[in-house]
Coordinates of C-alpha atoms in Angstrom, one line a residue:
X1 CA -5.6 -46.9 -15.5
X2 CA -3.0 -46.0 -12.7
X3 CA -0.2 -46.9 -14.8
X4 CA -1.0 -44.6 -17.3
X5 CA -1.2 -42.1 -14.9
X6 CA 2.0 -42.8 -13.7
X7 CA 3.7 -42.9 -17.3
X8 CA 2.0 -39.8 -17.9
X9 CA 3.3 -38.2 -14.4
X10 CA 6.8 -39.2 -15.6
X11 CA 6.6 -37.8 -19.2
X12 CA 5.3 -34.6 -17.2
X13 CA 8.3 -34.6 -15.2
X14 CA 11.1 -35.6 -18.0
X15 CA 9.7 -32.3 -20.2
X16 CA 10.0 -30.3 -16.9
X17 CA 13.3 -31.2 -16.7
X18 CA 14.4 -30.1 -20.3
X19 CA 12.7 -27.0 -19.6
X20 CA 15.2 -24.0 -19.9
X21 CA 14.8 -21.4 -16.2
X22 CA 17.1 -18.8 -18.5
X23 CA 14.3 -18.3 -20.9
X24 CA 11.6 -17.9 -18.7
X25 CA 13.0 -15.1 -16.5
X26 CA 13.9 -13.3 -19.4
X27 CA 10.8 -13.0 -20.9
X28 CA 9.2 -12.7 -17.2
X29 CA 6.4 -10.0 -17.2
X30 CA 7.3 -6.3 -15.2
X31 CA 5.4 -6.6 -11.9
X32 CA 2.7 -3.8 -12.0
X33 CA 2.9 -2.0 -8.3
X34 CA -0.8 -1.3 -7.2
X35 CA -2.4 -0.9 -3.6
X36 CA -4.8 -3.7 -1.7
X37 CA -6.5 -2.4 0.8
X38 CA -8.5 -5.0 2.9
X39 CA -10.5 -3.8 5.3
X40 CA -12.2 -6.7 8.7
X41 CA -15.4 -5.4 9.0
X42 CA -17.7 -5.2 12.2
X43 CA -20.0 -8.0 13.7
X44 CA -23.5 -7.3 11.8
X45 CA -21.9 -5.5 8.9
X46 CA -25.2 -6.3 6.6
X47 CA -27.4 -4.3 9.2
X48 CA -24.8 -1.6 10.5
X49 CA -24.1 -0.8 6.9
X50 CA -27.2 0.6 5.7
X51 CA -27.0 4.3 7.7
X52 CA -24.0 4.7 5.3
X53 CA -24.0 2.3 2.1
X54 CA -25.0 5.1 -0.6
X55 CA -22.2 7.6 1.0
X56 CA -19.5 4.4 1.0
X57 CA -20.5 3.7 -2.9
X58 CA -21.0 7.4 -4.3
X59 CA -17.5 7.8 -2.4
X60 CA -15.6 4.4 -4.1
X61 CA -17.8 5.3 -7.5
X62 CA -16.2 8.7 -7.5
X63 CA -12.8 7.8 -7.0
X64 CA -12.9 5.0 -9.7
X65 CA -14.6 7.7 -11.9
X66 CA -11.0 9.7 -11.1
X67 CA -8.7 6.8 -11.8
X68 CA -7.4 5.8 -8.3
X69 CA -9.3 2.9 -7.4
X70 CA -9.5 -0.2 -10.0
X71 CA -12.4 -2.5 -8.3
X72 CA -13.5 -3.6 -4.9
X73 CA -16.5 -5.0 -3.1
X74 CA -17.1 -7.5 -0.1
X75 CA -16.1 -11.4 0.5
X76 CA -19.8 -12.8 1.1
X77 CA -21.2 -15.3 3.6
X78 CA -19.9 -14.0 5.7
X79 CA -19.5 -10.9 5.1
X80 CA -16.5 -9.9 6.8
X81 CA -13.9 -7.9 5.2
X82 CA -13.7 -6.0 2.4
X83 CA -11.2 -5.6 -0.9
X84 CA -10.6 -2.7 -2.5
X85 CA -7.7 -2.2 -5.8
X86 CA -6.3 0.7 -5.9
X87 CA -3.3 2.3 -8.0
X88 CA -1.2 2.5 -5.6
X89 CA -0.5 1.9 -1.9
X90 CA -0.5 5.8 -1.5
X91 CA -4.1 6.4 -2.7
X92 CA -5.2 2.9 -0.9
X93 CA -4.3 4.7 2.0
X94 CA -5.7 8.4 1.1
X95 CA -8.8 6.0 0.2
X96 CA -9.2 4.4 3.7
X97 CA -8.5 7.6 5.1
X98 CA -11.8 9.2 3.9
X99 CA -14.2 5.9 3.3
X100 CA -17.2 6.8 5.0
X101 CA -17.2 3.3 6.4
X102 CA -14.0 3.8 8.3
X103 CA -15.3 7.0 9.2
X104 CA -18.1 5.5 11.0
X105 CA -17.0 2.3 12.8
X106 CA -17.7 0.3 10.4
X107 CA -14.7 -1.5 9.4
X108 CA -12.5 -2.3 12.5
X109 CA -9.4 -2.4 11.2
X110 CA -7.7 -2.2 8.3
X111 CA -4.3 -3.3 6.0
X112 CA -2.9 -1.8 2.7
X113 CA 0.1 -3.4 0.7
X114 CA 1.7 -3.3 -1.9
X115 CA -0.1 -5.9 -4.9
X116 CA 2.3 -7.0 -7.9
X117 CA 0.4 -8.0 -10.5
X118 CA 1.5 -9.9 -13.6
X119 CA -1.1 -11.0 -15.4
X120 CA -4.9 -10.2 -16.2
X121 CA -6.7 -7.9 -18.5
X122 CA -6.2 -4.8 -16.6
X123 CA -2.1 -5.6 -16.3
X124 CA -2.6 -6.5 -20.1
X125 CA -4.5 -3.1 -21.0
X126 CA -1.9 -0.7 -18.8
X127 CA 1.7 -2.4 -20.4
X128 CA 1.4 -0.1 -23.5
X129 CA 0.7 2.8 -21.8

């Protein structure tokens, strides 16, 4: 059994060396520029939320509704920070600005950068625009 593994490993490794670099970063995929904003959320987040969980959502629903925020939600157990996509580092920013969350102590801190993406349904949807 091992030695198959091992004459498979080396097939593996002989086809990676025939493989042509030229090709492949000519046909490499235009990075789409979009905006991560992640946010560290406060100790107790589930219970400190509430107060201010339909404003956060009617806020993030309505600026997906106008095209400048793609998807977001929480990392779970714990809950501790918080993702949002946006289309751009500009209205991640515009987004943090305003989040009703950020407006009340919720989230204490917060990072935007710039996200390349190259592949995925939403990249594949937004090339032939």
């Amino acid at each position: 059994m091992l030695r198959q593994a091992q004459r498979t490993c080396h097939l593996l490794s002989a086809t990676t060396r025939s493989f042509s670099t030229t090709s492949a970063i000519s046909s490499a995929p235009t990075p789409m520029k979009l905006g991560l904003l992640q946010y560290n959320y406060v100790d107790n987040m589930l219970e400190k939320r509430q107060p201010h969980r339909a404003a956060h959502l009617a806020y993030a629903s309505s600026k997906n509704s106008q095209g400048d925020i793609i998807m977001g939600g929480a990392l779970n157990e714990p809950v501790d920070k918080g993702i949002i996509v946006c289309t751009s580092v500009t209205t991640a920013e515009a987004f943090a600005a305003n989040d009703p969350y950020v407006l009340n102590g919720l989230v204490s801190s917060y990072e935007v950068r710039e996200y390349n993406v190259v592949v995925g349904s939403y990249y594949d949807t937004q090339q032939g625009q």
